[in-house]
CSV table of C-alpha atoms in Angstrom, one decimal:
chain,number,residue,atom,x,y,z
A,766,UNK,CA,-29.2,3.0,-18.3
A,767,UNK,CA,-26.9,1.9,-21.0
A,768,UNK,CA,-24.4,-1.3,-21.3
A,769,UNK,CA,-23.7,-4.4,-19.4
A,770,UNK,CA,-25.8,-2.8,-16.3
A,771,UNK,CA,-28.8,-2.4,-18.3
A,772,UNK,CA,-29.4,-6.6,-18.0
A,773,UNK,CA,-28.6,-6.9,-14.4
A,774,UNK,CA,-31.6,-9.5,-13.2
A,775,UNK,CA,-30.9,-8.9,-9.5
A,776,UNK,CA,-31.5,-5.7,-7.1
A,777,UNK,CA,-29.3,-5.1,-4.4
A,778,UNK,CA,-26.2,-5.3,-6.7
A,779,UNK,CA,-23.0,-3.6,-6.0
A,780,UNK,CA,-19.5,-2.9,-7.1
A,781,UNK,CA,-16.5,-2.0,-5.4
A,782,UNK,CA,-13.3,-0.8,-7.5
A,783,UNK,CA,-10.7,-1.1,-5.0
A,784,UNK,CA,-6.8,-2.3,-4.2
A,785,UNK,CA,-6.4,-6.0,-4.2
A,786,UNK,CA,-4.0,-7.0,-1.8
A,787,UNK,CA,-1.6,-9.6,-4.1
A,788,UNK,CA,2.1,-10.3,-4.9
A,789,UNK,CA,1.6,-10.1,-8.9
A,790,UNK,CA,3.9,-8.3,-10.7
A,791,UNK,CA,7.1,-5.7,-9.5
A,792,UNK,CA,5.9,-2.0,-9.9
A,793,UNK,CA,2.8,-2.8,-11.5
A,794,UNK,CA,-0.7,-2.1,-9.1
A,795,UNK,CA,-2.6,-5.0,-8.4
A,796,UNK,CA,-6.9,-3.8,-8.5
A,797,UNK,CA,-10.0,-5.5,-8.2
A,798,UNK,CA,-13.9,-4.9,-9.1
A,799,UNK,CA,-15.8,-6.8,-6.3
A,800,UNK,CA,-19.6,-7.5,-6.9
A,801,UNK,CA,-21.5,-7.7,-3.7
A,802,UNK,CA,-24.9,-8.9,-4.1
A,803,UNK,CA,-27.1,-8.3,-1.1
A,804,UNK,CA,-23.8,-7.6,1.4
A,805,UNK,CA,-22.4,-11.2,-0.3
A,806,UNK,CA,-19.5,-11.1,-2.5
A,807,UNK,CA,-21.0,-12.8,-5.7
A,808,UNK,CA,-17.4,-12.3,-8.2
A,809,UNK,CA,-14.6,-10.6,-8.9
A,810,UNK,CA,-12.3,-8.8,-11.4
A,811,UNK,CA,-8.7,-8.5,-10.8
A,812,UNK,CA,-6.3,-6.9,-13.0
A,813,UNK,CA,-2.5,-5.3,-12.6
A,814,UNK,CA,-1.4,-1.7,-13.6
A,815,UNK,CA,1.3,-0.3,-14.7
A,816,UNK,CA,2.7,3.0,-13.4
A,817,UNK,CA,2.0,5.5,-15.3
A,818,UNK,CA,-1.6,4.4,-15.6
A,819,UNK,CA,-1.9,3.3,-19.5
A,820,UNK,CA,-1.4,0.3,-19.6
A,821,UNK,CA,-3.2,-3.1,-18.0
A,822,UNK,CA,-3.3,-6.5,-17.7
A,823,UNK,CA,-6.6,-8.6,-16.9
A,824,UNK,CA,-5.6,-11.7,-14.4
A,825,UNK,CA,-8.9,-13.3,-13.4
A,826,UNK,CA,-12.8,-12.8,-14.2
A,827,UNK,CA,-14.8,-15.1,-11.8
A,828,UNK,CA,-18.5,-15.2,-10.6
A,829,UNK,CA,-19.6,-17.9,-7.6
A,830,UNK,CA,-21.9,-20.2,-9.2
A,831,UNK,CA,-25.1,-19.3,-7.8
A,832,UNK,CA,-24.6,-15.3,-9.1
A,833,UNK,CA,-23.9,-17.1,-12.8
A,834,UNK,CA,-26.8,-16.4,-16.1
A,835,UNK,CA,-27.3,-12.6,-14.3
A,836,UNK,CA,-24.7,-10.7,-16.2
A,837,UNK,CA,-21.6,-9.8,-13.6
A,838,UNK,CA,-19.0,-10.5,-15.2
A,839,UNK,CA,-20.1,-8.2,-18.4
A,840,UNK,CA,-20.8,-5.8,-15.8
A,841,UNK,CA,-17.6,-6.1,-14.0
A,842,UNK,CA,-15.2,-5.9,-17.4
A,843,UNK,CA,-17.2,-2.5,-18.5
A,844,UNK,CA,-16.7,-1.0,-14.9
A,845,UNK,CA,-12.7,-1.7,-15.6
A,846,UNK,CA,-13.3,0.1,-18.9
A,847,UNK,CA,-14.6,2.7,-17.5
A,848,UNK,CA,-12.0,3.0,-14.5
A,849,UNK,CA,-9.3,3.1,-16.8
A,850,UNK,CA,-10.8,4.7,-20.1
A,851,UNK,CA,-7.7,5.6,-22.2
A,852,UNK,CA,-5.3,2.4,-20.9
A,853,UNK,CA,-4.1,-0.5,-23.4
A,854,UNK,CA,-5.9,-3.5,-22.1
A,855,UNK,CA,-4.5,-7.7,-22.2
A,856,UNK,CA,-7.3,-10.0,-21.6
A,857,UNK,CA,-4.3,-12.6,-21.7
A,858,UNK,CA,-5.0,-16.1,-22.3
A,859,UNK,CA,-8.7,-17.9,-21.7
A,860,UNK,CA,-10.1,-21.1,-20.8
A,861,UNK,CA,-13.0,-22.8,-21.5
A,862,UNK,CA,-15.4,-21.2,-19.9
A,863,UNK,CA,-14.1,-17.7,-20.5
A,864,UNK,CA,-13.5,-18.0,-24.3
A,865,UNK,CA,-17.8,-18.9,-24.4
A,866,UNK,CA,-18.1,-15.9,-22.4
A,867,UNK,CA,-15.7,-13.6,-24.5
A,868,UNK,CA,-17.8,-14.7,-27.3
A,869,UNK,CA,-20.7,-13.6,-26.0
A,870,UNK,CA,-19.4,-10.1,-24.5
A,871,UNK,CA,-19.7,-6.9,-26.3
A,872,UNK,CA,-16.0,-5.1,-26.3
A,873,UNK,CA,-17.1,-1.4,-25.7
A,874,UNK,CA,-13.7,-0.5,-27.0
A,875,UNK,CA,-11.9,-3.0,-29.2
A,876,UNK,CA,-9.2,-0.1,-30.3
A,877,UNK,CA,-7.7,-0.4,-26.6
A,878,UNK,CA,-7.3,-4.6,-26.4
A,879,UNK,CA,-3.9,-5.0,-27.6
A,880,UNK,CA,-4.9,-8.4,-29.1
A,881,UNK,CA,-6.2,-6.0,-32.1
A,882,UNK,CA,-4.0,-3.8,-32.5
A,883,UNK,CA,-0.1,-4.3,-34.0
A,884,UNK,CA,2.3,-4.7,-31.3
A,885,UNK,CA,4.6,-1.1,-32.1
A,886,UNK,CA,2.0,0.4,-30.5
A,887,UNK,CA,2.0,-1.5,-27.2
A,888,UNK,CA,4.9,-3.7,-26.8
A,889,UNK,CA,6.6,-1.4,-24.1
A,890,UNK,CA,4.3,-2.6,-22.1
A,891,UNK,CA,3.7,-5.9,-22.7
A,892,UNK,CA,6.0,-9.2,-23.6
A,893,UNK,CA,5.3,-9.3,-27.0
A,894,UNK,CA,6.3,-13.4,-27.1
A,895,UNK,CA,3.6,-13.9,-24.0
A,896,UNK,CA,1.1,-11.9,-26.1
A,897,UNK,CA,1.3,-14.0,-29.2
A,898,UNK,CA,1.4,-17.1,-26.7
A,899,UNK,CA,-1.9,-15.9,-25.6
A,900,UNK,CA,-3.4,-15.6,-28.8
A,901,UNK,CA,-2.7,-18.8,-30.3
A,902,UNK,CA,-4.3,-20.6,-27.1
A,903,UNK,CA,-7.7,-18.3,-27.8
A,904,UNK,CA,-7.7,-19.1,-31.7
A,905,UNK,CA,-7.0,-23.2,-30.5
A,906,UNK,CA,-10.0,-23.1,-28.3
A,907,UNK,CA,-12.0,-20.9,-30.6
A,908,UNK,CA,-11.6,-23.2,-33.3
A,909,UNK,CA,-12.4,-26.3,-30.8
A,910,UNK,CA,-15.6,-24.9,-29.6
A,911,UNK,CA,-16.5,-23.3,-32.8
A,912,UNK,CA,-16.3,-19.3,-31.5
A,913,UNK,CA,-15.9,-16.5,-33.6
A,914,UNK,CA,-14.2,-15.2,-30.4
A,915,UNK,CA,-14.1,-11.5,-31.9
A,916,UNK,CA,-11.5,-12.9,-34.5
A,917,UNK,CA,-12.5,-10.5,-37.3
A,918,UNK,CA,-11.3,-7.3,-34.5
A,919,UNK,CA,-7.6,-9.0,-34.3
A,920,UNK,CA,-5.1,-7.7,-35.7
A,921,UNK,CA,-3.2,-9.4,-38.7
A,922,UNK,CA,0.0,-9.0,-40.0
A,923,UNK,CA,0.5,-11.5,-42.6
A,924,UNK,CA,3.1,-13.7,-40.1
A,925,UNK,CA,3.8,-16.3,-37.8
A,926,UNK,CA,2.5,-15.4,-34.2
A,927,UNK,CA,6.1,-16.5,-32.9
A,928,UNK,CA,8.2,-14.7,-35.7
A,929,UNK,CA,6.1,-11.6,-34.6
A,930,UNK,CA,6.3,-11.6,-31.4
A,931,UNK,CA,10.3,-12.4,-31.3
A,932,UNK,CA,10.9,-9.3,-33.9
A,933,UNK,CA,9.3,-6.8,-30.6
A,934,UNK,CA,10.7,-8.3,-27.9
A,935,UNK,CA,13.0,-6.3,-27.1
A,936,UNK,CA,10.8,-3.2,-26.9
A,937,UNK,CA,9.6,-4.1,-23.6
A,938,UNK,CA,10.4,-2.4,-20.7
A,939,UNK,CA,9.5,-3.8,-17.1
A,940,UNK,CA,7.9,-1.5,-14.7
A,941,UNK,CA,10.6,0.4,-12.4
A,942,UNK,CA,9.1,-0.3,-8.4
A,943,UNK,CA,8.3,2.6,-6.7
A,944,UNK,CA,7.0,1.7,-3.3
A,945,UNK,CA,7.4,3.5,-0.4
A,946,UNK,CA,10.1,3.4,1.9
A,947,UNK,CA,10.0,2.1,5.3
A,948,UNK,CA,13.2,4.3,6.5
A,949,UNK,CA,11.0,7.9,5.2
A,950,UNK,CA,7.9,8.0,6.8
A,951,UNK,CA,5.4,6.3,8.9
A,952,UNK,CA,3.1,2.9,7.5
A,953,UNK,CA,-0.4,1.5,8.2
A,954,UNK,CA,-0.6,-2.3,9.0
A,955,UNK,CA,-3.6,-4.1,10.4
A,956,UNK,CA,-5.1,-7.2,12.0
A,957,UNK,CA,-8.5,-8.9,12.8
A,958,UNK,CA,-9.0,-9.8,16.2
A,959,UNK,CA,-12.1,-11.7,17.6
A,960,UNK,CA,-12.2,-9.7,21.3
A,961,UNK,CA,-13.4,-10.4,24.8
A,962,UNK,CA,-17.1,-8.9,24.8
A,963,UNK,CA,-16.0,-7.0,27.6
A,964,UNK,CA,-13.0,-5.7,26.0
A,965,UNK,CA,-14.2,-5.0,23.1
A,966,UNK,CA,-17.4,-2.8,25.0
A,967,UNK,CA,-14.5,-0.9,26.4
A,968,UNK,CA,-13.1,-0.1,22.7
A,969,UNK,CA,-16.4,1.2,21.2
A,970,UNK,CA,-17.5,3.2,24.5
A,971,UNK,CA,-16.5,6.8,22.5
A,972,UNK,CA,-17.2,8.4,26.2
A,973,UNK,CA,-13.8,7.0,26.9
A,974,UNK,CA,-10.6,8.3,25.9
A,975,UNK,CA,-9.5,7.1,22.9
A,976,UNK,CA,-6.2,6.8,23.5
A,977,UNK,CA,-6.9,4.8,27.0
A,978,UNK,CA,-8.8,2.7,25.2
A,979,UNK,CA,-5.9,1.7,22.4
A,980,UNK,CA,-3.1,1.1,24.9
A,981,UNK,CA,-5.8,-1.4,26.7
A,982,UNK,CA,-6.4,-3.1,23.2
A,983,UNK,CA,-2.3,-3.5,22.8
A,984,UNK,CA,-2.0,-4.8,26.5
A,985,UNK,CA,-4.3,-7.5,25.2
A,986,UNK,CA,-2.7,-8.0,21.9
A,987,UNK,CA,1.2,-8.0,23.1
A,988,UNK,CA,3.3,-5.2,22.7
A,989,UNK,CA,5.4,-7.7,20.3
A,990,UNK,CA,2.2,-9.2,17.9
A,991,UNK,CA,2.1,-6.5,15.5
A,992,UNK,CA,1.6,-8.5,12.4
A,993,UNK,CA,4.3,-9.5,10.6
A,994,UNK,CA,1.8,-10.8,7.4
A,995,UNK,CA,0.2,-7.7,6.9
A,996,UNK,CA,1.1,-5.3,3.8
A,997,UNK,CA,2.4,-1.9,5.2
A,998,UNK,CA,0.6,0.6,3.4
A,999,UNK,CA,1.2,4.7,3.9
A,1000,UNK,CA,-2.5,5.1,4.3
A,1001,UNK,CA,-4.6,3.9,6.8
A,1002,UNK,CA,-7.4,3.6,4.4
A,1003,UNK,CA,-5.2,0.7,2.7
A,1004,UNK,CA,-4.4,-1.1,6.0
A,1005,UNK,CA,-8.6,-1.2,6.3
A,1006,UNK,CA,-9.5,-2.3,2.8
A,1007,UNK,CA,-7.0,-5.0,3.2
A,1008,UNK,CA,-8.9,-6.6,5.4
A,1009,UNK,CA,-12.4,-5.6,4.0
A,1010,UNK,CA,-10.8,-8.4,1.3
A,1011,UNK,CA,-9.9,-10.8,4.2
A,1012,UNK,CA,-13.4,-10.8,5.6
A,1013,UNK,CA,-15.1,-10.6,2.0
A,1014,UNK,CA,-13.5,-13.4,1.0
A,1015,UNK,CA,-14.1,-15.3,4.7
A,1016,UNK,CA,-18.1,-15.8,5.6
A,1017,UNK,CA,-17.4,-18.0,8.2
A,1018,UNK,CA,-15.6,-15.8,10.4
A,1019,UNK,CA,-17.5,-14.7,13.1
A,1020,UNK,CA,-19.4,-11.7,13.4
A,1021,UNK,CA,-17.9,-10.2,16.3
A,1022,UNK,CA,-14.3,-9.2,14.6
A,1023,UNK,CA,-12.6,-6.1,14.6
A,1024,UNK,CA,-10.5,-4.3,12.6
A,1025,UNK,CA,-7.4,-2.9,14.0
A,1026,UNK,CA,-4.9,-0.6,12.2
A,1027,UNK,CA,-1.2,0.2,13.3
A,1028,UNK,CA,0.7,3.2,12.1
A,1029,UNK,CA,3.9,3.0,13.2
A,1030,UNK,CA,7.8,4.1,12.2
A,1031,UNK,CA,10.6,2.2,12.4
A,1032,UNK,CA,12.7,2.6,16.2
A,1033,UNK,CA,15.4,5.0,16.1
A,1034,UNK,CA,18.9,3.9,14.7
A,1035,UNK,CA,17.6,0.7,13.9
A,1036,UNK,CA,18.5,-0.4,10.7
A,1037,UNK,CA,15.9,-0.5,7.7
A,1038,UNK,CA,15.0,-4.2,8.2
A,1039,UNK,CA,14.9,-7.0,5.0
A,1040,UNK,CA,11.3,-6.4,3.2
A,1041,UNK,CA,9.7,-6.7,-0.1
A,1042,UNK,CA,9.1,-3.5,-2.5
A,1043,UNK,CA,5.2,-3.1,-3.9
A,1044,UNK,CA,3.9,-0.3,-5.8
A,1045,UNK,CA,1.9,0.7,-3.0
A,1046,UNK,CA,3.1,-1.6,0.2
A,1047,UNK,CA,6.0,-3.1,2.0
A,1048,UNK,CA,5.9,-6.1,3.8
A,1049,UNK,CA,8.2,-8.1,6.3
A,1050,UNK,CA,7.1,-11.8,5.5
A,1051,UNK,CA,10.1,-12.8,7.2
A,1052,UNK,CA,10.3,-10.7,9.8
A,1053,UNK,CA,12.8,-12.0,12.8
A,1054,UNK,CA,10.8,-9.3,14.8
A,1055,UNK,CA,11.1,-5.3,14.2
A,1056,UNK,CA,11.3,-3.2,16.9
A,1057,UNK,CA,9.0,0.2,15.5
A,1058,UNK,CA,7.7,3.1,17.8
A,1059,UNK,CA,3.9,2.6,17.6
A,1060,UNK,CA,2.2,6.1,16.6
A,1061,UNK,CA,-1.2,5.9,16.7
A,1062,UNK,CA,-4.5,3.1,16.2
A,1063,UNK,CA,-7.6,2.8,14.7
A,1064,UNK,CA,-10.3,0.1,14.6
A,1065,UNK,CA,-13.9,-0.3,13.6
A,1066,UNK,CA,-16.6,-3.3,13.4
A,1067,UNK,CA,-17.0,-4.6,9.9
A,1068,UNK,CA,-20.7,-4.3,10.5
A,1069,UNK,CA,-20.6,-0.3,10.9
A,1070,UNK,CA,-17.0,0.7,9.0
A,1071,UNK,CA,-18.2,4.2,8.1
A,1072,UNK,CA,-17.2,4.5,12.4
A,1073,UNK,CA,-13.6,5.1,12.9
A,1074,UNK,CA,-12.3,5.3,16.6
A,1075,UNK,CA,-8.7,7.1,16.6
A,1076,UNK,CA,-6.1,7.3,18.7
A,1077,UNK,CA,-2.8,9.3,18.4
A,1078,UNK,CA,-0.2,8.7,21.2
A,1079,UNK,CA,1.4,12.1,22.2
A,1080,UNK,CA,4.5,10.1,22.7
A,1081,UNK,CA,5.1,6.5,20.9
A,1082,UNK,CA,4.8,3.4,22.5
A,1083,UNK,CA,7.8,1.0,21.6
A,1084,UNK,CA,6.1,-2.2,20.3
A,1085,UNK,CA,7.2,-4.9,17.5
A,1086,UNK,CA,6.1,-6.8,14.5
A,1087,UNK,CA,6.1,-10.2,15.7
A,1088,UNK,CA,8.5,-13.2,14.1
A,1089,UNK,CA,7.6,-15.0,11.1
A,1090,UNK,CA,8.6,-18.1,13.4
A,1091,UNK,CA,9.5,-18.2,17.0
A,1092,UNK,CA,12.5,-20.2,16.5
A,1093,UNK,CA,13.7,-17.2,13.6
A,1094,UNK,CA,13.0,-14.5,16.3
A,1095,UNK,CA,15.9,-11.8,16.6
A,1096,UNK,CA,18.3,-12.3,19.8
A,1097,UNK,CA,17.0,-8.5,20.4
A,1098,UNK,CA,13.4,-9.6,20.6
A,1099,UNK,CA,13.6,-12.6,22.4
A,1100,UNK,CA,14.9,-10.2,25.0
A,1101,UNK,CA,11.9,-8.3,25.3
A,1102,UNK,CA,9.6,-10.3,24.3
A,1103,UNK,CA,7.6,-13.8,24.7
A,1104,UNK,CA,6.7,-16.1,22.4
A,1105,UNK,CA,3.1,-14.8,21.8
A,1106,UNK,CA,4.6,-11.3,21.7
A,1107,UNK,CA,3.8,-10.4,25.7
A,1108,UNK,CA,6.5,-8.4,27.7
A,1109,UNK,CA,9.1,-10.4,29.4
A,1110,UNK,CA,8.6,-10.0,33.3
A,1111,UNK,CA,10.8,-6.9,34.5
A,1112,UNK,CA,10.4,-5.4,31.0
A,1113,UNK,CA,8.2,-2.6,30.2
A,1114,UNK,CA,7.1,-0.4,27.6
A,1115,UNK,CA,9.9,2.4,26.6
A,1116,UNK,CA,8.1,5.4,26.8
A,1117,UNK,CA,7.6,9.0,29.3
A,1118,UNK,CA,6.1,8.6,32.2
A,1119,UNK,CA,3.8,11.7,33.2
A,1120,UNK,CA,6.4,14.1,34.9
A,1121,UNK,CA,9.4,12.7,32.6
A,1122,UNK,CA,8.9,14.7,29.8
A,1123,UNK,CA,12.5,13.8,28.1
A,1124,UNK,CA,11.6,10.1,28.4
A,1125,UNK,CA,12.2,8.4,24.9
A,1126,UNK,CA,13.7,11.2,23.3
A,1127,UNK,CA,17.8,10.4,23.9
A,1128,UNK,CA,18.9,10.3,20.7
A,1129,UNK,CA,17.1,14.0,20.0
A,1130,UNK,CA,19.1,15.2,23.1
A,1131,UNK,CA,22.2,13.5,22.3
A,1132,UNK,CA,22.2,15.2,18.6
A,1133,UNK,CA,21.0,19.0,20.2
A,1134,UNK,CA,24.1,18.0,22.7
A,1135,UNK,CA,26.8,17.6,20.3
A,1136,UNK,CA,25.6,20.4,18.4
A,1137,UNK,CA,25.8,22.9,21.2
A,1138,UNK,CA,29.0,21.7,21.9
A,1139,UNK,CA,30.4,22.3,18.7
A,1140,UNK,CA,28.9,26.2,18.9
A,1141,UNK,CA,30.8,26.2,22.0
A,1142,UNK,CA,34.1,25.4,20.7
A,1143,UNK,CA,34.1,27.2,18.1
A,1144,UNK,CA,33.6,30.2,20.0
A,1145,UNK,CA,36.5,29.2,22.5
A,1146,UNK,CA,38.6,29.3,19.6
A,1147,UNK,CA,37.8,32.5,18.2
A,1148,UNK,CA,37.7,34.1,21.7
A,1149,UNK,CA,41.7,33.1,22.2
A,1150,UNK,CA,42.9,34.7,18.8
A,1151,UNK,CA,44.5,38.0,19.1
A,1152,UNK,CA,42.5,40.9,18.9
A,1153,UNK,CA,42.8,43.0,15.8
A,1154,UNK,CA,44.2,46.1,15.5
A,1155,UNK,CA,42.7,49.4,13.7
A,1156,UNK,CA,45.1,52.3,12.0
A,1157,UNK,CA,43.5,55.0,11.5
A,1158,UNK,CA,45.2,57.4,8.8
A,1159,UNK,CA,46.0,61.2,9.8
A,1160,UNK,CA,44.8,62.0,6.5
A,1161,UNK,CA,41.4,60.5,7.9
A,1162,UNK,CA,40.8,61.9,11.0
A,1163,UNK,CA,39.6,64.8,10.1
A,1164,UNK,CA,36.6,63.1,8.4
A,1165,UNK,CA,35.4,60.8,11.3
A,1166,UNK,CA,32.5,61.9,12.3
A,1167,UNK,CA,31.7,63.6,15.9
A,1168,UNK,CA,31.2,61.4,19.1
A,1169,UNK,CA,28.0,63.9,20.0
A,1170,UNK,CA,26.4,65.1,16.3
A,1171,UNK,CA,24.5,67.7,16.5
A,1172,UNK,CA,20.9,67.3,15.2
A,1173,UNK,CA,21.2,69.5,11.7
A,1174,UNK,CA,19.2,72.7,11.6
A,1175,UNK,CA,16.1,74.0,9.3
A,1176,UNK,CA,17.9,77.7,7.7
């Protein structure tokens, strides 16, 4: 065993590289390398990407007090070297606490910390002005505390940290968002519920049908409480670890949760509601209520999440992510739906019955209708132009061949 990991003092220690569901930076990836220390999260390391992968920026290096003097946090930063081993890394700007423990940490790759390295070589990345920034705070509290800090690794250049970092300033070029698009495909949102024990007996019985099972789960929810706070994600794997991070980060909650996931696409001819762009998730904060065609579910115990149950609806059920606010609720869903998201009485879900197989599929026959239409007029129109005629030279009529060939012969 070599590096940080060689001192780790505690057994049972693990870490988790995984998405970290936050609003940091447009187009950039927001990560995070959880420790767990016996099934209890003991700190954490979260840190931005940019795009095309090369480039990083370190946000926040914590460890809960009790899991402090045991190494984590050297153990954490050399896991993020090693997840991202040819990227240009900012450790940004320090306080207290973490310039000690940058004094004490062994850089496994000092070439790849832009604070040592001139900024031509990374200031397409990074704000060259916010760098320099950050590297006069570290030298000020260096000096304060009397750290070394890694000083002799920094790069120098003979100027003013200011008059440096306005000469590259204009080499930087923010990230370009590329998240996906609500209007092209289907998205993953999901929800912790704490169930009925009944209810949620019912919902881990695998000798039922699964699908049977999922539309009991929504009567309970509300056809309309699909939540409007959750990051859509075009993975269901990402709907899940989003709220692996909710119940990480909440030990009180109670031990009976489960975790629900939504994949659903947005209701025909509706227009592509107001949302907000991530690299890897959309998200309707202010949602006045969305009317979507609900796809399919999935939902597992925190306690055993390497069990998935799965349902896929052979025809969508019509649902809706719920309101920010009651009072900001579309006209459209107030129609169909109650304040806690319930169907209005007289309403009911919009989808086939058995024995009406074109139930929920009008717009499909409307567009096959049109275009059948269209075939058929343009073949009244050919049908009523005159017929053309055929002259057949004399010259040629010798050469047109017989009505009744004759098979040729073997001579």
């Amino acid at each position: 065993m070599a590096g940080a990991e060689a001192q780790l003092d505690n057994a049972g220690t693990g870490l988790w590289l995984t998405d970290w569901p936050a609003d940091v930076m447009p187009g950039w990836t927001p990560k995070r390398v959880l420790a767990m220390v016996g099934g209890v999260q003991a700190g954490h390391l979260d840190f931005i990407v940019h795009p095309d992968g090369q480039a990083l920026s370190v946000w926040m290096l914590e460890v809960e007090p009790e899991f402090q003097r045991r190494n984590l946090a050297s153990v954490m930063m050399d896991a993020l070297y090693a997840a991202h081993p040819t990227a240009w890394i900012d450790h940004g700007g320090r306080p207290q606490d973490g310039a000690r423990w940058w004094n004490r940490y062994a850089d496994p790759d000092p070439a790849r910390n832009i604070h040592n390295r001139p900024p031509r070589e990374w200031a397409q990345y990074f704000e060259a002005p916010a760098v320099m920034a950050q590297r006069a705070r570290n030298a000020y509290l260096n000096r304060m505390n009397g750290l070394d800090g890694h000083s002799t690794a920094e790069y120098r250049y003979g100027e003013r940290l200011e008059a440096e970092g306005t000469q590259w300033a204009s080499a930087y070029r923010p990230a370009q968002v590329q998240g996906p698009d609500p209007a092209a495909g289907e998205l993953h949102g999901g929800l912790r519920l704490v169930l009925p024990a009944e209810l949620q007996r019912v919902l881990f019985d695998g000798q039922r049908d699964a699908a049977v099972r999922a539309e009991r789960l929504l009567d309970h929810i509300g056809h309309g409480s699909l939540p409007h706070g959750a990051g859509w994600h075009t993975t269901v794997r990402a709907a899940f670890e989003d709220m692996a991070h909710e119940q990480v980060f909440d030990p009180a909650s109670a031990d009976a949760i489960t975790h629900v996931t939504f994949r659903v696409r947005l209701a025909a001819g509706q227009e592509v509601p107001r949302h907000d762009v991530r690299a890897t998730w959309v998200s309707y904060r202010d949602s006045p209520g969305i009317e979507v065609e609900l796809m399919g579910m999935a939902w597992r115990a925190p306690q055993t999440p390497w069990v998935t149950h799965t349902a896929e609806f052979d025809r969508p059920i019509d649902a809706a992510i719920a309101p920010k606010h009651w009072y900001d609720a579309s006209e459209q869903y107030r129609a169909r739906f109650d304040y806690i998201g319930e169907l209005r009485p007289g309403q009911r879900p919009r989808r086939a019955e058995a024995g009406e197989p074109f139930a929920g599929r009008e717009a499909e026959i409307a567009a096959m209708a049109a275009k059948l239409q269209e075939a058929s007029r343009r073949r009244t129109a050919a049908a009523s132009l005159p017929a053309p005629t055929r002259e057949v030279s004399e010259s040629l009529r010798g050469h047109q061949p017989s009505p009744d060939p004759q098979s040729p012969r073997l001579r």
